[in-house]
Amino acid sequence: MSTTTLPAKRRGLDYKKFLANNGALVGLVVLCLALFIATPDFLTAQNLLNIGIQVSTVAVLAFGMTFVIVAGGIDLSVGAVAALSAMSSGWMFASAGLPGWLALLGGLFIGALAGTINGLANAYGKLPSFIATLAMLSVARGLTLVISDGRPIKMPAEVSFLGGSLGPVPMPIIILVLAALAASFLLNRTVIGRSMYAVGGNAEAARLSGLPVKRILVTVFALAGLFAALAGLLLAGRLDSAQPQAAAGYELDAIAAVVIGGASLAGGLGKISGTFVGALVLVVIRNGLNLLNVTSFWQQVVIGLVIALAVGIDVLRRKTRSS
Amino acid sequence: MSQQALVTLQNVGKTFGPVTVIKDVTVSVYAGQVQVLLGENGAGKSTLIKMMAGVYQPDAGHIVVDGQTVTLPTTRAAEDLGIATIHQELNLVPTMSIAENVMLGRMPTKHGLVDRSALRNRARAALALIGLDVDVDTLVGDLGIARQQLVEIAKALSINARILILDEPTAALTRHETESLFAVMADLRRRGVGMLFISHHLDEIAEVGDTVTVLRDGEFIAEVPASTPEDDLVKLMVGRSIEDQFPRVTGDVSQASAILTVDNLTSTGSFSDISFSVKAGEILGIAGLVGAGRTELIRAIAGADRYTSGTVAVRGRHLPNGSIQAAIAAGIGHVPEDRKGQGLVLDASVNDNLGYATLASTAKLGLVDFAGQRSRAGEVATKLRIRMHTIDQPIGALSGGNQQKAVFGRWIIAASTVLLLDEPTRGVDVGAKVEIYELMNAITAAGGAILMVSSELPEILGMSDRILVMRDGRLAGELTAAEATQDAVMTLAARDVDENHEQR
Ligand SMILES: Nc1ncnc2c1ncn2[C@@H]1O[C@H](COP(=O)(O)OP(=O)(O)OP(=O)(O)O)[C@@H](O)[C@H]1O
Ligand SMILES: [Mg+2]
């Protein structure tokens, strides 16, 4: 009775496995094909660039959310933190007179700081992440209004550059790719990234194995805050100004993207590539419905159904795999 | 046997994806009899009984109840036919009370509301059957693993089944509670209940069983009477004989220095004033009843819980209170009592689970050493003979005993020199146990020290060089390997124990 290694799976099964593990990707392809057939406006360079720009904000937010969800938590504050970071950046530039590049870094710092506070409240203050980040949502949105007095603030050129183009390629798309690579590297290659899966899968087992669970949680939320800040700056760069109500409700899009991408809200599962596909699914559906002249009211209904469908399929898939 | 079986699995088979787990096995349960299932870890015992319990459906063969072929699509369908199951892994809701767990799905109601007093009374009656004396309003999550197991047993007993399946019910119990369970089983047998019993404790087989079905690699090997000598059972089960069940090789430790020193350790409410030391090359066993504070003591030493006062030192260096990382850095490795809840990340791969303790220490610039981690995990998996399909499969799909080996393997990889073992061989088969014992020998021979809590007295007696006995959170005495007998240990562990237990 030695270690039993059974013969590897037959090749024929592989495409089935691929389908089962990449349901969201298959859905995305089908969706794109359908839109391609339904409207000539879909497959144009302009529309695809539009989709790229729109997905950048959602995806960058969702990358940060992926860390949190993999580690078994949830972050409701990312939209508000994105707005606060952009607004702080604008304030540092316009009111405090800091140089633009410093204001940009300052904005990122504020996001990471807000995330760190979430993490401290969750890991050390023992607040459930749902509650800690719900409180942060309110605080961050409130502070954004306080700083701006409810009015938009002009962004420095360095931030506006993030919303511009490098040659023919929009900057948000470049940032998106860089953020995806960084997030995926972090999650897959680093000790802290691999530890997130352990903490989300079974925090007590992770702790007893010597993983610094509390520090990991603080880092996870700090990263989510940092990515939220980046998303906020992207958005502000595009509009050339920080809006007090920017990114309101985006946390739900981010959570939806992560979950459509195959992560489990119970923790321990999730991938950056999945999240990216999840974000694309959301944005392409919105884009397609716009092209087809569906009102935004109905769009909300459709998006809700898509989330329920995607997660429902996923749950079914896991059930059939485990029995 | 001319009598009709209550339930028969007839030539059943089961596959998971490409893996065939059960091949053409037939087993029956008769009224008033205890059918024992015997086999190594991963032989397919749990998979087999899950088909009887309605958890899995057989891919081949069929199930016959009272002479009628039936399908059991759900656990509810099995219960409706009078089949109750105590699963190997606990299925309790930690955030609900004992009473609610025992009556889960069968809450007594009055005017459409839960009848709380009936709920409590029925639960109390169920607990009384197995002699578990705790408040039924206690949350299950606040109980230790042994008491949770007793709650699980009470839950199954309260169903009044005709057929009771018990998958390793005694793995988490001490002799004392095991005997209460056997008394209940004897009573059920007189009342004509048919039982299917699984255990890796061979001595229990002759005690409660009638016939034994032996499985190996998912195949039927033999059916023999339960009175078959243990050595023959082992041979049927593993295909070879095992010379020595407890192959302890003791070195001379009289000159050795103490590696682990515990001084006046106290944790209010759990244990108090515990002092001892473990020398290089020594295995120190800790015996005691459930609730004596053994697990709490081990956890405090490991840094998993904070203690109130006292000190813990490794090689003369004091460890900070409540720091797991410091303990690991000093060479401590902790195998916790509950592998599912505290030992493993079930959704993660075998590879990942083996590597958690060395994830950070082997990393370069914060990057995981994937190749190194993988080769170390592969080596240990082979060394411990962990049975798996691939090292990348989720560890939750491994059989219980193989999961236990993986928790152990993590500390082998970490090269721990002070092992704190809390029920290290719970649910591990005889062959694999010997392999784990050999590993313990190798660790002590290399100058390591082992502190072992076990509820299995033969294991404590067979593997320890010295034995501490705990009672009610205090050290009740110390015995050398030469002095220690079951009687001597039990006398110290439970002064008020009744005649019955002292005679064993
Ligand atoms: N859901 C599953 N998916 C894939 N393989 C499984 C699954 N459940 C069990 N197996 C495999 O089937 C085999 C038999 O497992 P089973 O749990 O029945 O063993 P067992 O005899 O009860 O062992 P133990 O004594 O360790 O409890 C093991 O090799 C296990 O890895
Ligand atoms: Mg089993």
PDB file of N, CA and C in Angstrom, chain B residues 253 256-264 274-286 297 301 311-316 418 420 449-451 465-468 475 478:
ATOM      1  N   VAL B 253      18.050   7.943  28.235  1.00  0.00           N
ATOM      2  CA  VAL B 253      17.889   9.385  28.361  1.00  0.00           C
ATOM      3  C   VAL B 253      18.385   9.896  29.705  1.00  0.00           C
ATOM      4  N   ALA B 256      20.558  12.728  29.158  1.00  0.00           N
ATOM      5  CA  ALA B 256      20.064  13.749  28.228  1.00  0.00           C
ATOM      6  C   ALA B 256      19.570  14.989  28.967  1.00  0.00           C
ATOM      7  N   SER B 257      19.619  16.124  28.278  1.00  0.00           N
ATOM      8  CA  SER B 257      19.141  17.357  28.907  1.00  0.00           C
ATOM      9  C   SER B 257      17.679  17.575  28.528  1.00  0.00           C
ATOM     10  N   ALA B 258      17.001  18.340  29.364  1.00  0.00           N
ATOM     11  CA  ALA B 258      15.593  18.631  29.103  1.00  0.00           C
ATOM     12  C   ALA B 258      15.484  19.569  27.912  1.00  0.00           C
ATOM     13  N   ILE B 259      14.600  19.256  26.978  1.00  0.00           N
ATOM     14  CA  ILE B 259      14.369  20.164  25.846  1.00  0.00           C
ATOM     15  C   ILE B 259      13.188  21.067  26.149  1.00  0.00           C
ATOM     16  N   LEU B 260      12.100  20.447  26.564  1.00  0.00           N
ATOM     17  CA  LEU B 260      10.897  21.219  26.865  1.00  0.00           C
ATOM     18  C   LEU B 260      10.695  21.240  28.377  1.00  0.00           C
ATOM     19  N   THR B 261      10.620  22.445  28.931  1.00  0.00           N
ATOM     20  CA  THR B 261      10.409  22.568  30.367  1.00  0.00           C
ATOM     21  C   THR B 261       9.187  23.435  30.634  1.00  0.00           C
ATOM     22  N   VAL B 262       8.263  22.880  31.385  1.00  0.00           N
ATOM     23  CA  VAL B 262       7.033  23.599  31.719  1.00  0.00           C
ATOM     24  C   VAL B 262       7.014  23.793  33.228  1.00  0.00           C
ATOM     25  N   ASP B 263       6.837  25.048  33.658  1.00  0.00           N
ATOM     26  CA  ASP B 263       6.920  25.347  35.087  1.00  0.00           C
ATOM     27  C   ASP B 263       5.672  26.043  35.605  1.00  0.00           C
ATOM     28  N   ASN B 264       5.026  25.409  36.573  1.00  0.00           N
ATOM     29  CA  ASN B 264       3.863  26.011  37.251  1.00  0.00           C
ATOM     30  C   ASN B 264       2.854  26.611  36.286  1.00  0.00           C
ATOM     31  N   ILE B 274       0.964  23.139  36.553  1.00  0.00           N
ATOM     32  CA  ILE B 274       1.527  21.972  35.877  1.00  0.00           C
ATOM     33  C   ILE B 274       3.022  22.205  35.666  1.00  0.00           C
ATOM     34  N   SER B 275       3.842  21.289  36.165  1.00  0.00           N
ATOM     35  CA  SER B 275       5.289  21.365  35.954  1.00  0.00           C
ATOM     36  C   SER B 275       5.812  20.011  35.490  1.00  0.00           C
ATOM     37  N   PHE B 276       6.602  20.019  34.443  1.00  0.00           N
ATOM     38  CA  PHE B 276       7.265  18.788  34.001  1.00  0.00           C
ATOM     39  C   PHE B 276       8.301  19.179  32.970  1.00  0.00           C
ATOM     40  N   SER B 277       9.133  18.214  32.606  1.00  0.00           N
ATOM     41  CA  SER B 277      10.034  18.478  31.494  1.00  0.00           C
ATOM     42  C   SER B 277      10.163  17.232  30.645  1.00  0.00           C
ATOM     43  N   VAL B 278      10.490  17.441  29.387  1.00  0.00           N
ATOM     44  CA  VAL B 278      10.692  16.325  28.472  1.00  0.00           C
ATOM     45  C   VAL B 278      12.130  16.395  27.985  1.00  0.00           C
ATOM     46  N   LYS B 279      12.838  15.256  28.071  1.00  0.00           N
ATOM     47  CA  LYS B 279      14.245  15.238  27.691  1.00  0.00           C
ATOM     48  C   LYS B 279      14.410  14.926  26.218  1.00  0.00           C
ATOM     49  N   ALA B 280      15.578  15.264  25.722  1.00  0.00           N
ATOM     50  CA  ALA B 280      15.912  14.892  24.350  1.00  0.00           C
ATOM     51  C   ALA B 280      15.817  13.377  24.230  1.00  0.00           C
ATOM     52  N   GLY B 281      15.135  12.905  23.208  1.00  0.00           N
ATOM     53  CA  GLY B 281      15.030  11.469  22.989  1.00  0.00           C
ATOM     54  C   GLY B 281      13.889  10.802  23.729  1.00  0.00           C
ATOM     55  N   GLU B 282      13.058  11.606  24.390  1.00  0.00           N
ATOM     56  CA  GLU B 282      12.031  11.016  25.239  1.00  0.00           C
ATOM     57  C   GLU B 282      10.624  11.232  24.680  1.00  0.00           C
ATOM     58  N   ILE B 283       9.755  10.270  24.914  1.00  0.00           N
ATOM     59  CA  ILE B 283       8.325  10.473  24.651  1.00  0.00           C
ATOM     60  C   ILE B 283       7.602  10.496  25.990  1.00  0.00           C
ATOM     61  N   LEU B 284       6.977  11.623  26.269  1.00  0.00           N
ATOM     62  CA  LEU B 284       6.214  11.756  27.504  1.00  0.00           C
ATOM     63  C   LEU B 284       4.732  11.690  27.148  1.00  0.00           C
ATOM     64  N   GLY B 285       4.038  10.711  27.699  1.00  0.00           N
ATOM     65  CA  GLY B 285       2.613  10.572  27.420  1.00  0.00           C
ATOM     66  C   GLY B 285       1.783  11.280  28.474  1.00  0.00           C
ATOM     67  N   ILE B 286       0.656  11.847  28.067  1.00  0.00           N
ATOM     68  CA  ILE B 286      -0.261  12.431  29.038  1.00  0.00           C
ATOM     69  C   ILE B 286      -1.595  11.714  28.922  1.00  0.00           C
ATOM     70  N   LEU B 297      -3.805  22.159  27.919  1.00  0.00           N
ATOM     71  CA  LEU B 297      -2.388  22.252  28.288  1.00  0.00           C
ATOM     72  C   LEU B 297      -1.506  22.268  27.035  1.00  0.00           C
ATOM     73  N   ILE B 301       0.989  25.336  25.576  1.00  0.00           N
ATOM     74  CA  ILE B 301       2.420  25.174  25.305  1.00  0.00           C
ATOM     75  C   ILE B 301       2.724  25.553  23.858  1.00  0.00           C
ATOM     76  N   THR B 311       5.645  29.288  33.173  1.00  0.00           N
ATOM     77  CA  THR B 311       6.530  29.483  32.029  1.00  0.00           C
ATOM     78  C   THR B 311       6.660  28.215  31.196  1.00  0.00           C
ATOM     79  N   VAL B 312       6.976  28.428  29.928  1.00  0.00           N
ATOM     80  CA  VAL B 312       7.292  27.346  29.007  1.00  0.00           C
ATOM     81  C   VAL B 312       8.646  27.672  28.412  1.00  0.00           C
ATOM     82  N   ALA B 313       9.578  26.711  28.429  1.00  0.00           N
ATOM     83  CA  ALA B 313      10.888  26.969  27.858  1.00  0.00           C
ATOM     84  C   ALA B 313      11.301  25.816  26.955  1.00  0.00           C
ATOM     85  N   VAL B 314      11.948  26.155  25.850  1.00  0.00           N
ATOM     86  CA  VAL B 314      12.509  25.147  24.964  1.00  0.00           C
ATOM     87  C   VAL B 314      14.016  25.346  24.952  1.00  0.00           C
ATOM     88  N   ARG B 315      14.758  24.308  25.304  1.00  0.00           N
ATOM     89  CA  ARG B 315      16.219  24.371  25.404  1.00  0.00           C
ATOM     90  C   ARG B 315      16.652  25.564  26.268  1.00  0.00           C
ATOM     91  N   GLY B 316      15.948  25.761  27.353  1.00  0.00           N
ATOM     92  CA  GLY B 316      16.327  26.804  28.290  1.00  0.00           C
ATOM     93  C   GLY B 316      15.837  28.201  27.930  1.00  0.00           C
ATOM     94  N   VAL B 418      10.420  19.407  18.762  1.00  0.00           N
ATOM     95  CA  VAL B 418       9.561  19.188  19.913  1.00  0.00           C
ATOM     96  C   VAL B 418       8.149  19.021  19.385  1.00  0.00           C
ATOM     97  N   LEU B 420       4.228  18.279  19.812  1.00  0.00           N
ATOM     98  CA  LEU B 420       3.113  18.209  20.741  1.00  0.00           C
ATOM     99  C   LEU B 420       1.989  17.508  20.003  1.00  0.00           C
ATOM    100  N   ALA B 449      12.107  15.653  21.109  1.00  0.00           N
ATOM    101  CA  ALA B 449      11.297  15.284  22.262  1.00  0.00           C
ATOM    102  C   ALA B 449       9.836  15.304  21.847  1.00  0.00           C
ATOM    103  N   ILE B 450       9.055  14.408  22.426  1.00  0.00           N
ATOM    104  CA  ILE B 450       7.645  14.326  22.050  1.00  0.00           C
ATOM    105  C   ILE B 450       6.776  14.327  23.302  1.00  0.00           C
ATOM    106  N   LEU B 451       5.747  15.165  23.245  1.00  0.00           N
ATOM    107  CA  LEU B 451       4.736  15.177  24.292  1.00  0.00           C
ATOM    108  C   LEU B 451       3.453  14.703  23.632  1.00  0.00           C
ATOM    109  N   ASP B 465       7.706   6.804  27.284  1.00  0.00           N
ATOM    110  CA  ASP B 465       8.779   6.413  28.192  1.00  0.00           C
ATOM    111  C   ASP B 465       8.399   6.753  29.626  1.00  0.00           C
ATOM    112  N   ARG B 466       7.571   7.786  29.729  1.00  0.00           N
ATOM    113  CA  ARG B 466       7.057   8.211  31.030  1.00  0.00           C
ATOM    114  C   ARG B 466       5.638   8.665  30.806  1.00  0.00           C
ATOM    115  N   ILE B 467       4.795   8.559  31.830  1.00  0.00           N
ATOM    116  CA  ILE B 467       3.396   8.938  31.653  1.00  0.00           C
ATOM    117  C   ILE B 467       2.962   9.875  32.771  1.00  0.00           C
ATOM    118  N   LEU B 468       2.380  11.007  32.370  1.00  0.00           N
ATOM    119  CA  LEU B 468       1.758  11.894  33.347  1.00  0.00           C
ATOM    120  C   LEU B 468       0.263  11.648  33.273  1.00  0.00           C
ATOM    121  N   LEU B 475      -2.018  17.696  37.720  1.00  0.00           N
ATOM    122  CA  LEU B 475      -1.269  16.461  37.567  1.00  0.00           C
ATOM    123  C   LEU B 475      -1.632  15.539  38.722  1.00  0.00           C
ATOM    124  N   GLU B 478       2.645  10.596  38.213  1.00  0.00           N
ATOM    125  CA  GLU B 478       3.562  10.276  37.129  1.00  0.00           C
ATOM    126  C   GLU B 478       3.958   8.813  37.251  1.00  0.00           C
TER     127      GLU B 478
END
